[in-house]
């Protein structure tokens, strides 16, 4: 039924414009969560546009849906990624409650927009160290997310696992997932603007200034 919000038929657009918007029907809790999400996007410097008419074609989506659109693109098809949350689907299939989020990616379209340098980097990424980033300090989750993005922007392969806040558990996880290094951010690291990096093959570690690491 919600697909009418995205209908391209001119005869239906007046109806859609005069119809109630979907944000009039979400709960106060959902409004608060959505506001927090937008604040986090702002802090991360991620540009976005709110669209109350955006819908996805699959009925199992609930709560948030999204699209990633290539900026400054004149081509008709500029959407690279589309997806959303499906908070009830897994419970319906397995009787086990598990919230999830997913997306579909147009591989061919995505590759067509990459420059040669980026393509070469993706091809050779298996030869690069893989870093698992963990944060041990409460209320530093957003700062850690910012840190991971900065490292990615400097061509490091970094994955931030926000649920890991114990070093021993993080090491086990990293070894299972074939990470080569663990980046640990604790109170000392945050206060001194350093990172503790553990080499998982040699089991040695060093603490280094962040600015020195990204040179």
mmCIF file with all atom_site columns, C-alpha atoms in Angstrom:
data_model
loop_
_atom_site.group_PDB
_atom_site.id
_atom_site.type_symbol
_atom_site.label_atom_id
_atom_site.label_alt_id
_atom_site.label_comp_id
_atom_site.label_asym_id
_atom_site.label_entity_id
_atom_site.label_seq_id
_atom_site.pdbx_PDB_ins_code
_atom_site.Cartn_x
_atom_site.Cartn_y
_atom_site.Cartn_z
_atom_site.occupancy
_atom_site.B_iso_or_equiv
_atom_site.pdbx_formal_charge
_atom_site.auth_seq_id
_atom_site.auth_comp_id
_atom_site.auth_asym_id
_atom_site.auth_atom_id
_atom_site.pdbx_PDB_model_num
ATOM 1   C CA . UNK A 1 1   ? 0.000  0.000   0.000   1.00 0.00 ? 1   UNK A CA 1
ATOM 2   C CA . UNK A 1 2   ? 2.835  2.400   0.837   1.00 0.00 ? 2   UNK A CA 1
ATOM 3   C CA . UNK A 1 3   ? 4.200  2.054   -2.701  1.00 0.00 ? 3   UNK A CA 1
ATOM 4   C CA . UNK A 1 4   ? 1.725  4.723   -3.771  1.00 0.00 ? 4   UNK A CA 1
ATOM 5   C CA . UNK A 1 5   ? 3.978  7.235   -1.981  1.00 0.00 ? 5   UNK A CA 1
ATOM 6   C CA . UNK A 1 6   ? 6.659  6.500   -4.564  1.00 0.00 ? 6   UNK A CA 1
ATOM 7   C CA . UNK A 1 7   ? 4.306  6.249   -7.531  1.00 0.00 ? 7   UNK A CA 1
ATOM 8   C CA . UNK A 1 8   ? 5.550  8.011   -10.672 1.00 0.00 ? 8   UNK A CA 1
ATOM 9   C CA . UNK A 1 9   ? 2.050  8.313   -12.141 1.00 0.00 ? 9   UNK A CA 1
ATOM 10  C CA . UNK A 1 10  ? 1.227  12.015  -12.491 1.00 0.00 ? 10  UNK A CA 1
ATOM 11  C CA . UNK A 1 11  ? -2.476 11.412  -11.839 1.00 0.00 ? 11  UNK A CA 1
ATOM 12  C CA . UNK A 1 12  ? -1.704 10.145  -8.338  1.00 0.00 ? 12  UNK A CA 1
ATOM 13  C CA . UNK A 1 13  ? 0.744  12.841  -7.263  1.00 0.00 ? 13  UNK A CA 1
ATOM 14  C CA . UNK A 1 14  ? -1.926 15.308  -6.129  1.00 0.00 ? 14  UNK A CA 1
ATOM 15  C CA . UNK A 1 15  ? -3.429 12.603  -3.936  1.00 0.00 ? 15  UNK A CA 1
ATOM 16  C CA . UNK A 1 16  ? -0.044 11.830  -2.403  1.00 0.00 ? 16  UNK A CA 1
ATOM 17  C CA . UNK A 1 17  ? 0.724  15.500  -1.756  1.00 0.00 ? 17  UNK A CA 1
ATOM 18  C CA . UNK A 1 18  ? -2.547 15.987  0.122   1.00 0.00 ? 18  UNK A CA 1
ATOM 19  C CA . UNK A 1 19  ? -2.330 12.716  2.062   1.00 0.00 ? 19  UNK A CA 1
ATOM 20  C CA . UNK A 1 20  ? -1.017 12.549  5.659   1.00 0.00 ? 20  UNK A CA 1
ATOM 21  C CA . UNK A 1 21  ? 2.734  11.956  5.889   1.00 0.00 ? 21  UNK A CA 1
ATOM 22  C CA . UNK A 1 22  ? 4.109  8.833   7.504   1.00 0.00 ? 22  UNK A CA 1
ATOM 23  C CA . UNK A 1 23  ? 5.906  10.763  10.253  1.00 0.00 ? 23  UNK A CA 1
ATOM 24  C CA . UNK A 1 24  ? 2.501  11.656  11.697  1.00 0.00 ? 24  UNK A CA 1
ATOM 25  C CA . UNK A 1 25  ? 2.035  8.021   12.706  1.00 0.00 ? 25  UNK A CA 1
ATOM 26  C CA . UNK A 1 26  ? 5.306  7.110   14.416  1.00 0.00 ? 26  UNK A CA 1
ATOM 27  C CA . UNK A 1 27  ? 5.589  6.852   18.178  1.00 0.00 ? 27  UNK A CA 1
ATOM 28  C CA . UNK A 1 28  ? 7.417  9.272   20.458  1.00 0.00 ? 28  UNK A CA 1
ATOM 29  C CA . UNK A 1 29  ? 10.093 6.633   21.071  1.00 0.00 ? 29  UNK A CA 1
ATOM 30  C CA . UNK A 1 30  ? 10.621 6.201   17.324  1.00 0.00 ? 30  UNK A CA 1
ATOM 31  C CA . UNK A 1 31  ? 10.805 9.969   16.870  1.00 0.00 ? 31  UNK A CA 1
ATOM 32  C CA . UNK A 1 32  ? 13.484 10.171  19.573  1.00 0.00 ? 32  UNK A CA 1
ATOM 33  C CA . UNK A 1 33  ? 15.511 7.346   18.016  1.00 0.00 ? 33  UNK A CA 1
ATOM 34  C CA . UNK A 1 34  ? 15.282 8.935   14.585  1.00 0.00 ? 34  UNK A CA 1
ATOM 35  C CA . UNK A 1 35  ? 16.366 12.312  15.955  1.00 0.00 ? 35  UNK A CA 1
ATOM 36  C CA . UNK A 1 36  ? 19.382 10.671  17.605  1.00 0.00 ? 36  UNK A CA 1
ATOM 37  C CA . UNK A 1 37  ? 20.285 8.994   14.323  1.00 0.00 ? 37  UNK A CA 1
ATOM 38  C CA . UNK A 1 38  ? 20.188 12.303  12.453  1.00 0.00 ? 38  UNK A CA 1
ATOM 39  C CA . UNK A 1 39  ? 22.328 13.928  15.152  1.00 0.00 ? 39  UNK A CA 1
ATOM 40  C CA . UNK A 1 40  ? 24.906 11.154  14.749  1.00 0.00 ? 40  UNK A CA 1
ATOM 41  C CA . UNK A 1 41  ? 24.933 11.615  10.980  1.00 0.00 ? 41  UNK A CA 1
ATOM 42  C CA . UNK A 1 42  ? 25.494 15.347  11.510  1.00 0.00 ? 42  UNK A CA 1
ATOM 43  C CA . UNK A 1 43  ? 28.389 14.685  13.877  1.00 0.00 ? 43  UNK A CA 1
ATOM 44  C CA . UNK A 1 44  ? 29.933 12.265  11.389  1.00 0.00 ? 44  UNK A CA 1
ATOM 45  C CA . UNK A 1 45  ? 29.605 14.808  8.596   1.00 0.00 ? 45  UNK A CA 1
ATOM 46  C CA . UNK A 1 46  ? 27.381 12.524  6.524   1.00 0.00 ? 46  UNK A CA 1
ATOM 47  C CA . UNK A 1 47  ? 25.039 14.441  4.258   1.00 0.00 ? 47  UNK A CA 1
ATOM 48  C CA . UNK A 1 48  ? 21.451 13.253  4.083   1.00 0.00 ? 48  UNK A CA 1
ATOM 49  C CA . UNK A 1 49  ? 18.021 14.325  2.935   1.00 0.00 ? 49  UNK A CA 1
ATOM 50  C CA . UNK A 1 50  ? 14.888 13.338  4.818   1.00 0.00 ? 50  UNK A CA 1
ATOM 51  C CA . UNK A 1 51  ? 12.141 12.020  2.553   1.00 0.00 ? 51  UNK A CA 1
ATOM 52  C CA . UNK A 1 52  ? 8.832  11.049  4.162   1.00 0.00 ? 52  UNK A CA 1
ATOM 53  C CA . UNK A 1 53  ? 7.720  9.474   0.866   1.00 0.00 ? 53  UNK A CA 1
ATOM 54  C CA . UNK A 1 54  ? 10.635 7.057   0.586   1.00 0.00 ? 54  UNK A CA 1
ATOM 55  C CA . UNK A 1 55  ? 9.449  3.443   0.620   1.00 0.00 ? 55  UNK A CA 1
ATOM 56  C CA . UNK A 1 56  ? 10.951 0.049   -0.163  1.00 0.00 ? 56  UNK A CA 1
ATOM 57  C CA . UNK A 1 57  ? 9.223  -2.645  -2.176  1.00 0.00 ? 57  UNK A CA 1
ATOM 58  C CA . UNK A 1 58  ? 9.534  -5.452  0.386   1.00 0.00 ? 58  UNK A CA 1
ATOM 59  C CA . UNK A 1 59  ? 6.906  -5.764  3.102   1.00 0.00 ? 59  UNK A CA 1
ATOM 60  C CA . UNK A 1 60  ? 9.226  -7.084  5.800   1.00 0.00 ? 60  UNK A CA 1
ATOM 61  C CA . UNK A 1 61  ? 10.944 -3.716  6.244   1.00 0.00 ? 61  UNK A CA 1
ATOM 62  C CA . UNK A 1 62  ? 10.011 -1.906  9.448   1.00 0.00 ? 62  UNK A CA 1
ATOM 63  C CA . UNK A 1 63  ? 11.090 1.366   11.039  1.00 0.00 ? 63  UNK A CA 1
ATOM 64  C CA . UNK A 1 64  ? 13.909 2.959   9.011   1.00 0.00 ? 64  UNK A CA 1
ATOM 65  C CA . UNK A 1 65  ? 14.440 2.633   5.256   1.00 0.00 ? 65  UNK A CA 1
ATOM 66  C CA . UNK A 1 66  ? 17.191 4.360   3.293   1.00 0.00 ? 66  UNK A CA 1
ATOM 67  C CA . UNK A 1 67  ? 18.867 4.852   -0.052  1.00 0.00 ? 67  UNK A CA 1
ATOM 68  C CA . UNK A 1 68  ? 22.431 5.856   -0.884  1.00 0.00 ? 68  UNK A CA 1
ATOM 69  C CA . UNK A 1 69  ? 22.489 8.177   -3.875  1.00 0.00 ? 69  UNK A CA 1
ATOM 70  C CA . UNK A 1 70  ? 25.546 9.320   -5.775  1.00 0.00 ? 70  UNK A CA 1
ATOM 71  C CA . UNK A 1 71  ? 25.998 13.074  -5.352  1.00 0.00 ? 71  UNK A CA 1
ATOM 72  C CA . UNK A 1 72  ? 26.330 15.373  -8.368  1.00 0.00 ? 72  UNK A CA 1
ATOM 73  C CA . UNK A 1 73  ? 25.202 12.677  -10.730 1.00 0.00 ? 73  UNK A CA 1
ATOM 74  C CA . UNK A 1 74  ? 23.234 13.624  -13.838 1.00 0.00 ? 74  UNK A CA 1
ATOM 75  C CA . UNK A 1 75  ? 22.340 10.078  -14.832 1.00 0.00 ? 75  UNK A CA 1
ATOM 76  C CA . UNK A 1 76  ? 18.759 8.927   -14.369 1.00 0.00 ? 76  UNK A CA 1
ATOM 77  C CA . UNK A 1 77  ? 19.694 5.995   -12.111 1.00 0.00 ? 77  UNK A CA 1
ATOM 78  C CA . UNK A 1 78  ? 21.835 7.350   -9.306  1.00 0.00 ? 78  UNK A CA 1
ATOM 79  C CA . UNK A 1 79  ? 20.765 5.106   -6.411  1.00 0.00 ? 79  UNK A CA 1
ATOM 80  C CA . UNK A 1 80  ? 23.597 2.746   -5.465  1.00 0.00 ? 80  UNK A CA 1
ATOM 81  C CA . UNK A 1 81  ? 22.221 1.163   -2.283  1.00 0.00 ? 81  UNK A CA 1
ATOM 82  C CA . UNK A 1 82  ? 18.738 0.670   -0.908  1.00 0.00 ? 82  UNK A CA 1
ATOM 83  C CA . UNK A 1 83  ? 17.704 -1.035  2.299   1.00 0.00 ? 83  UNK A CA 1
ATOM 84  C CA . UNK A 1 84  ? 16.321 -0.716  5.777   1.00 0.00 ? 84  UNK A CA 1
ATOM 85  C CA . UNK A 1 85  ? 15.529 -2.345  9.103   1.00 0.00 ? 85  UNK A CA 1
ATOM 86  C CA . UNK A 1 86  ? 13.577 -5.546  9.452   1.00 0.00 ? 86  UNK A CA 1
ATOM 87  C CA . UNK A 1 87  ? 13.056 -5.917  13.160  1.00 0.00 ? 87  UNK A CA 1
ATOM 88  C CA . UNK A 1 88  ? 10.460 -8.703  13.060  1.00 0.00 ? 88  UNK A CA 1
ATOM 89  C CA . UNK A 1 89  ? 11.392 -10.849 10.057  1.00 0.00 ? 89  UNK A CA 1
ATOM 90  C CA . UNK A 1 90  ? 13.811 -13.237 11.769  1.00 0.00 ? 90  UNK A CA 1
ATOM 91  C CA . UNK A 1 91  ? 11.416 -13.757 14.677  1.00 0.00 ? 91  UNK A CA 1
ATOM 92  C CA . UNK A 1 92  ? 8.659  -14.659 12.224  1.00 0.00 ? 92  UNK A CA 1
ATOM 93  C CA . UNK A 1 93  ? 10.902 -17.220 10.529  1.00 0.00 ? 93  UNK A CA 1
ATOM 94  C CA . UNK A 1 94  ? 12.675 -18.724 13.548  1.00 0.00 ? 94  UNK A CA 1
ATOM 95  C CA . UNK A 1 95  ? 10.676 -17.655 16.630  1.00 0.00 ? 95  UNK A CA 1
ATOM 96  C CA . UNK A 1 96  ? 13.894 -16.061 17.892  1.00 0.00 ? 96  UNK A CA 1
ATOM 97  C CA . UNK A 1 97  ? 13.751 -12.260 18.258  1.00 0.00 ? 97  UNK A CA 1
ATOM 98  C CA . UNK A 1 98  ? 16.644 -10.623 16.451  1.00 0.00 ? 98  UNK A CA 1
ATOM 99  C CA . UNK A 1 99  ? 16.741 -7.109  15.056  1.00 0.00 ? 99  UNK A CA 1
ATOM 100 C CA . UNK A 1 100 ? 18.470 -6.741  11.720  1.00 0.00 ? 100 UNK A CA 1
ATOM 101 C CA . UNK A 1 101 ? 19.325 -4.303  8.969   1.00 0.00 ? 101 UNK A CA 1
ATOM 102 C CA . UNK A 1 102 ? 20.219 -5.009  5.366   1.00 0.00 ? 102 UNK A CA 1
ATOM 103 C CA . UNK A 1 103 ? 20.553 -3.547  1.915   1.00 0.00 ? 103 UNK A CA 1
ATOM 104 C CA . UNK A 1 104 ? 20.856 -4.375  -1.758  1.00 0.00 ? 104 UNK A CA 1
ATOM 105 C CA . UNK A 1 105 ? 23.793 -3.046  -3.761  1.00 0.00 ? 105 UNK A CA 1
ATOM 106 C CA . UNK A 1 106 ? 24.021 -2.651  -7.522  1.00 0.00 ? 106 UNK A CA 1
ATOM 107 C CA . UNK A 1 107 ? 27.533 -4.048  -8.049  1.00 0.00 ? 107 UNK A CA 1
ATOM 108 C CA . UNK A 1 108 ? 27.797 -3.150  -11.732 1.00 0.00 ? 108 UNK A CA 1
ATOM 109 C CA . UNK A 1 109 ? 26.624 0.420   -11.175 1.00 0.00 ? 109 UNK A CA 1
ATOM 110 C CA . UNK A 1 110 ? 28.866 0.784   -8.134  1.00 0.00 ? 110 UNK A CA 1
ATOM 111 C CA . UNK A 1 111 ? 31.973 -0.374  -10.013 1.00 0.00 ? 111 UNK A CA 1
ATOM 112 C CA . UNK A 1 112 ? 31.189 1.878   -12.970 1.00 0.00 ? 112 UNK A CA 1
ATOM 113 C CA . UNK A 1 113 ? 31.500 4.946   -10.712 1.00 0.00 ? 113 UNK A CA 1
ATOM 114 C CA . UNK A 1 114 ? 34.899 4.001   -9.247  1.00 0.00 ? 114 UNK A CA 1
ATOM 115 C CA . UNK A 1 115 ? 38.102 5.544   -10.517 1.00 0.00 ? 115 UNK A CA 1
ATOM 116 C CA . UNK A 1 116 ? 41.065 3.335   -11.466 1.00 0.00 ? 116 UNK A CA 1
ATOM 117 C CA . UNK A 1 117 ? 42.961 4.047   -8.236  1.00 0.00 ? 117 UNK A CA 1
ATOM 118 C CA . UNK A 1 118 ? 40.026 2.931   -6.094  1.00 0.00 ? 118 UNK A CA 1
ATOM 119 C CA . UNK A 1 119 ? 39.522 -0.196  -8.198  1.00 0.00 ? 119 UNK A CA 1
ATOM 120 C CA . UNK A 1 120 ? 43.188 -1.145  -7.776  1.00 0.00 ? 120 UNK A CA 1
ATOM 121 C CA . UNK A 1 121 ? 42.918 -0.555  -4.035  1.00 0.00 ? 121 UNK A CA 1
ATOM 122 C CA . UNK A 1 122 ? 39.921 -2.880  -3.781  1.00 0.00 ? 122 UNK A CA 1
ATOM 123 C CA . UNK A 1 123 ? 41.644 -5.574  -5.823  1.00 0.00 ? 123 UNK A CA 1
ATOM 124 C CA . UNK A 1 124 ? 44.745 -5.472  -3.606  1.00 0.00 ? 124 UNK A CA 1
ATOM 125 C CA . UNK A 1 125 ? 42.989 -5.094  -0.258  1.00 0.00 ? 125 UNK A CA 1
ATOM 126 C CA . UNK A 1 126 ? 43.636 -8.729  0.748   1.00 0.00 ? 126 UNK A CA 1
ATOM 127 C CA . UNK A 1 127 ? 47.322 -7.859  0.950   1.00 0.00 ? 127 UNK A CA 1
ATOM 128 C CA . UNK A 1 128 ? 46.722 -5.101  3.504   1.00 0.00 ? 128 UNK A CA 1
ATOM 129 C CA . UNK A 1 129 ? 46.536 -5.487  7.300   1.00 0.00 ? 129 UNK A CA 1
ATOM 130 C CA . UNK A 1 130 ? 43.004 -5.813  8.666   1.00 0.00 ? 130 UNK A CA 1
ATOM 131 C CA . UNK A 1 131 ? 42.298 -3.892  11.878  1.00 0.00 ? 131 UNK A CA 1
ATOM 132 C CA . UNK A 1 132 ? 39.583 -4.578  14.424  1.00 0.00 ? 132 UNK A CA 1
ATOM 133 C CA . UNK A 1 133 ? 38.841 -1.435  16.438  1.00 0.00 ? 133 UNK A CA 1
ATOM 134 C CA . UNK A 1 134 ? 37.365 -1.641  19.941  1.00 0.00 ? 134 UNK A CA 1
ATOM 135 C CA . UNK A 1 135 ? 36.465 0.981   22.518  1.00 0.00 ? 135 UNK A CA 1
ATOM 136 C CA . UNK A 1 136 ? 36.691 0.331   26.266  1.00 0.00 ? 136 UNK A CA 1
ATOM 137 C CA . UNK A 1 137 ? 35.251 3.644   27.476  1.00 0.00 ? 137 UNK A CA 1
ATOM 138 C CA . UNK A 1 138 ? 31.511 4.300   27.955  1.00 0.00 ? 138 UNK A CA 1
ATOM 139 C CA . UNK A 1 139 ? 30.008 7.165   25.937  1.00 0.00 ? 139 UNK A CA 1
ATOM 140 C CA . UNK A 1 140 ? 32.858 7.095   23.426  1.00 0.00 ? 140 UNK A CA 1
ATOM 141 C CA . UNK A 1 141 ? 30.977 5.092   20.812  1.00 0.00 ? 141 UNK A CA 1
ATOM 142 C CA . UNK A 1 142 ? 30.435 7.998   18.440  1.00 0.00 ? 142 UNK A CA 1
ATOM 143 C CA . UNK A 1 143 ? 34.034 9.162   18.833  1.00 0.00 ? 143 UNK A CA 1
ATOM 144 C CA . UNK A 1 144 ? 35.174 5.629   17.995  1.00 0.00 ? 144 UNK A CA 1
ATOM 145 C CA . UNK A 1 145 ? 32.950 5.580   14.937  1.00 0.00 ? 145 UNK A CA 1
ATOM 146 C CA . UNK A 1 146 ? 34.521 8.876   13.877  1.00 0.00 ? 146 UNK A CA 1
ATOM 147 C CA . UNK A 1 147 ? 37.970 7.395   14.420  1.00 0.00 ? 147 UNK A CA 1
ATOM 148 C CA . UNK A 1 148 ? 37.182 4.342   12.314  1.00 0.00 ? 148 UNK A CA 1
ATOM 149 C CA . UNK A 1 149 ? 35.944 6.535   9.475   1.00 0.00 ? 149 UNK A CA 1
ATOM 150 C CA . UNK A 1 150 ? 39.082 8.683   9.616   1.00 0.00 ? 150 UNK A CA 1
ATOM 151 C CA . UNK A 1 151 ? 41.250 5.577   9.376   1.00 0.00 ? 151 UNK A CA 1
ATOM 152 C CA . UNK A 1 152 ? 39.184 4.271   6.466   1.00 0.00 ? 152 UNK A CA 1
ATOM 153 C CA . UNK A 1 153 ? 39.621 7.637   4.756   1.00 0.00 ? 153 UNK A CA 1
ATOM 154 C CA . UNK A 1 154 ? 43.379 7.064   5.061   1.00 0.00 ? 154 UNK A CA 1
ATOM 155 C CA . UNK A 1 155 ? 43.008 3.709   3.273   1.00 0.00 ? 155 UNK A CA 1
ATOM 156 C CA . UNK A 1 156 ? 43.208 1.478   6.331   1.00 0.00 ? 156 UNK A CA 1
ATOM 157 C CA . UNK A 1 157 ? 40.989 -1.590  6.477   1.00 0.00 ? 157 UNK A CA 1
ATOM 158 C CA . UNK A 1 158 ? 39.227 -0.989  9.779   1.00 0.00 ? 158 UNK A CA 1
ATOM 159 C CA . UNK A 1 159 ? 36.127 -2.551  11.306  1.00 0.00 ? 159 UNK A CA 1
ATOM 160 C CA . UNK A 1 160 ? 34.607 -1.104  14.473  1.00 0.00 ? 160 UNK A CA 1
ATOM 161 C CA . UNK A 1 161 ? 32.735 -3.659  16.564  1.00 0.00 ? 161 UNK A CA 1
ATOM 162 C CA . UNK A 1 162 ? 30.790 -1.587  19.093  1.00 0.00 ? 162 UNK A CA 1
ATOM 163 C CA . UNK A 1 163 ? 29.623 -4.572  21.145  1.00 0.00 ? 163 UNK A CA 1
ATOM 164 C CA . UNK A 1 164 ? 33.146 -5.679  22.019  1.00 0.00 ? 164 UNK A CA 1
ATOM 165 C CA . UNK A 1 165 ? 34.432 -3.868  25.113  1.00 0.00 ? 165 UNK A CA 1
ATOM 166 C CA . UNK A 1 166 ? 36.693 -6.557  26.584  1.00 0.00 ? 166 UNK A CA 1
ATOM 167 C CA . UNK A 1 167 ? 40.160 -7.162  25.172  1.00 0.00 ? 167 UNK A CA 1
ATOM 168 C CA . UNK A 1 168 ? 40.164 -10.942 25.627  1.00 0.00 ? 168 UNK A CA 1
ATOM 169 C CA . UNK A 1 169 ? 36.832 -11.351 23.848  1.00 0.00 ? 169 UNK A CA 1
ATOM 170 C CA . UNK A 1 170 ? 37.969 -8.981  21.113  1.00 0.00 ? 170 UNK A CA 1
ATOM 171 C CA . UNK A 1 171 ? 41.112 -11.050 20.500  1.00 0.00 ? 171 UNK A CA 1
ATOM 172 C CA . UNK A 1 172 ? 39.069 -14.243 20.135  1.00 0.00 ? 172 UNK A CA 1
ATOM 173 C CA . UNK A 1 173 ? 36.666 -12.513 17.771  1.00 0.00 ? 173 UNK A CA 1
ATOM 174 C CA . UNK A 1 174 ? 39.500 -10.985 15.741  1.00 0.00 ? 174 UNK A CA 1
ATOM 175 C CA . UNK A 1 175 ? 41.286 -14.310 15.327  1.00 0.00 ? 175 UNK A CA 1
ATOM 176 C CA . UNK A 1 176 ? 38.094 -16.056 14.216  1.00 0.00 ? 176 UNK A CA 1
ATOM 177 C CA . UNK A 1 177 ? 37.382 -13.284 11.706  1.00 0.00 ? 177 UNK A CA 1
ATOM 178 C CA . UNK A 1 178 ? 40.990 -13.310 10.449  1.00 0.00 ? 178 UNK A CA 1
ATOM 179 C CA . UNK A 1 179 ? 41.921 -9.780  11.474  1.00 0.00 ? 179 UNK A CA 1
ATOM 180 C CA . UNK A 1 180 ? 45.652 -9.137  11.601  1.00 0.00 ? 180 UNK A CA 1
ATOM 181 C CA . UNK A 1 181 ? 45.642 -6.379  14.236  1.00 0.00 ? 181 UNK A CA 1
ATOM 182 C CA . UNK A 1 182 ? 43.564 -5.105  17.128  1.00 0.00 ? 182 UNK A CA 1
ATOM 183 C CA . UNK A 1 183 ? 43.256 -1.368  17.856  1.00 0.00 ? 183 UNK A CA 1
ATOM 184 C CA . UNK A 1 184 ? 42.387 -0.708  21.499  1.00 0.00 ? 184 UNK A CA 1
ATOM 185 C CA . UNK A 1 185 ? 40.976 2.614   22.682  1.00 0.00 ? 185 UNK A CA 1
ATOM 186 C CA . UNK A 1 186 ? 40.899 3.010   26.467  1.00 0.00 ? 186 UNK A CA 1
ATOM 187 C CA . UNK A 1 187 ? 40.993 5.977   28.826  1.00 0.00 ? 187 UNK A CA 1
ATOM 188 C CA . UNK A 1 188 ? 44.732 6.542   28.353  1.00 0.00 ? 188 UNK A CA 1
ATOM 189 C CA . UNK A 1 189 ? 44.464 6.361   24.581  1.00 0.00 ? 189 UNK A CA 1
ATOM 190 C CA . UNK A 1 190 ? 41.611 8.860   24.420  1.00 0.00 ? 190 UNK A CA 1
ATOM 191 C CA . UNK A 1 191 ? 43.259 11.317  26.804  1.00 0.00 ? 191 UNK A CA 1
ATOM 192 C CA . UNK A 1 192 ? 46.673 11.140  25.093  1.00 0.00 ? 192 UNK A CA 1
ATOM 193 C CA . UNK A 1 193 ? 45.361 10.857  21.509  1.00 0.00 ? 193 UNK A CA 1
ATOM 194 C CA . UNK A 1 194 ? 47.122 7.560   21.007  1.00 0.00 ? 194 UNK A CA 1
ATOM 195 C CA . UNK A 1 195 ? 46.147 4.064   19.874  1.00 0.00 ? 195 UNK A CA 1
ATOM 196 C CA . UNK A 1 196 ? 47.306 0.738   21.266  1.00 0.00 ? 196 UNK A CA 1
ATOM 197 C CA . UNK A 1 197 ? 47.825 -1.650  18.357  1.00 0.00 ? 197 UNK A CA 1
ATOM 198 C CA . UNK A 1 198 ? 48.209 -5.366  18.965  1.00 0.00 ? 198 UNK A CA 1
ATOM 199 C CA . UNK A 1 199 ? 49.730 -7.588  16.285  1.00 0.00 ? 199 UNK A CA 1
ATOM 200 C CA . UNK A 1 200 ? 47.687 -10.779 16.492  1.00 0.00 ? 200 UNK A CA 1
ATOM 201 C CA . UNK A 1 201 ? 50.284 -12.958 14.783  1.00 0.00 ? 201 UNK A CA 1
ATOM 202 C CA . UNK A 1 202 ? 53.233 -12.031 17.015  1.00 0.00 ? 202 UNK A CA 1
ATOM 203 C CA . UNK A 1 203 ? 51.063 -11.102 20.045  1.00 0.00 ? 203 UNK A CA 1
ATOM 204 C CA . UNK A 1 204 ? 53.129 -7.936  20.482  1.00 0.00 ? 204 UNK A CA 1
ATOM 205 C CA . UNK A 1 205 ? 51.639 -4.497  20.909  1.00 0.00 ? 205 UNK A CA 1
ATOM 206 C CA . UNK A 1 206 ? 52.672 -0.861  20.812  1.00 0.00 ? 206 UNK A CA 1
ATOM 207 C CA . UNK A 1 207 ? 51.093 2.459   21.689  1.00 0.00 ? 207 UNK A CA 1
ATOM 208 C CA . UNK A 1 208 ? 51.468 5.100   19.023  1.00 0.00 ? 208 UNK A CA 1
ATOM 209 C CA . UNK A 1 209 ? 50.271 8.646   18.489  1.00 0.00 ? 209 UNK A CA 1
ATOM 210 C CA . UNK A 1 210 ? 47.307 8.757   16.149  1.00 0.00 ? 210 UNK A CA 1
ATOM 211 C CA . UNK A 1 211 ? 48.878 11.450  13.958  1.00 0.00 ? 211 UNK A CA 1
ATOM 212 C CA . UNK A 1 212 ? 52.006 9.332   13.527  1.00 0.00 ? 212 UNK A CA 1
ATOM 213 C CA . UNK A 1 213 ? 49.968 6.287   12.556  1.00 0.00 ? 213 UNK A CA 1
ATOM 214 C CA . UNK A 1 214 ? 48.127 7.992   9.700   1.00 0.00 ? 214 UNK A CA 1
ATOM 215 C CA . UNK A 1 215 ? 51.221 9.572   8.119   1.00 0.00 ? 215 UNK A CA 1
#
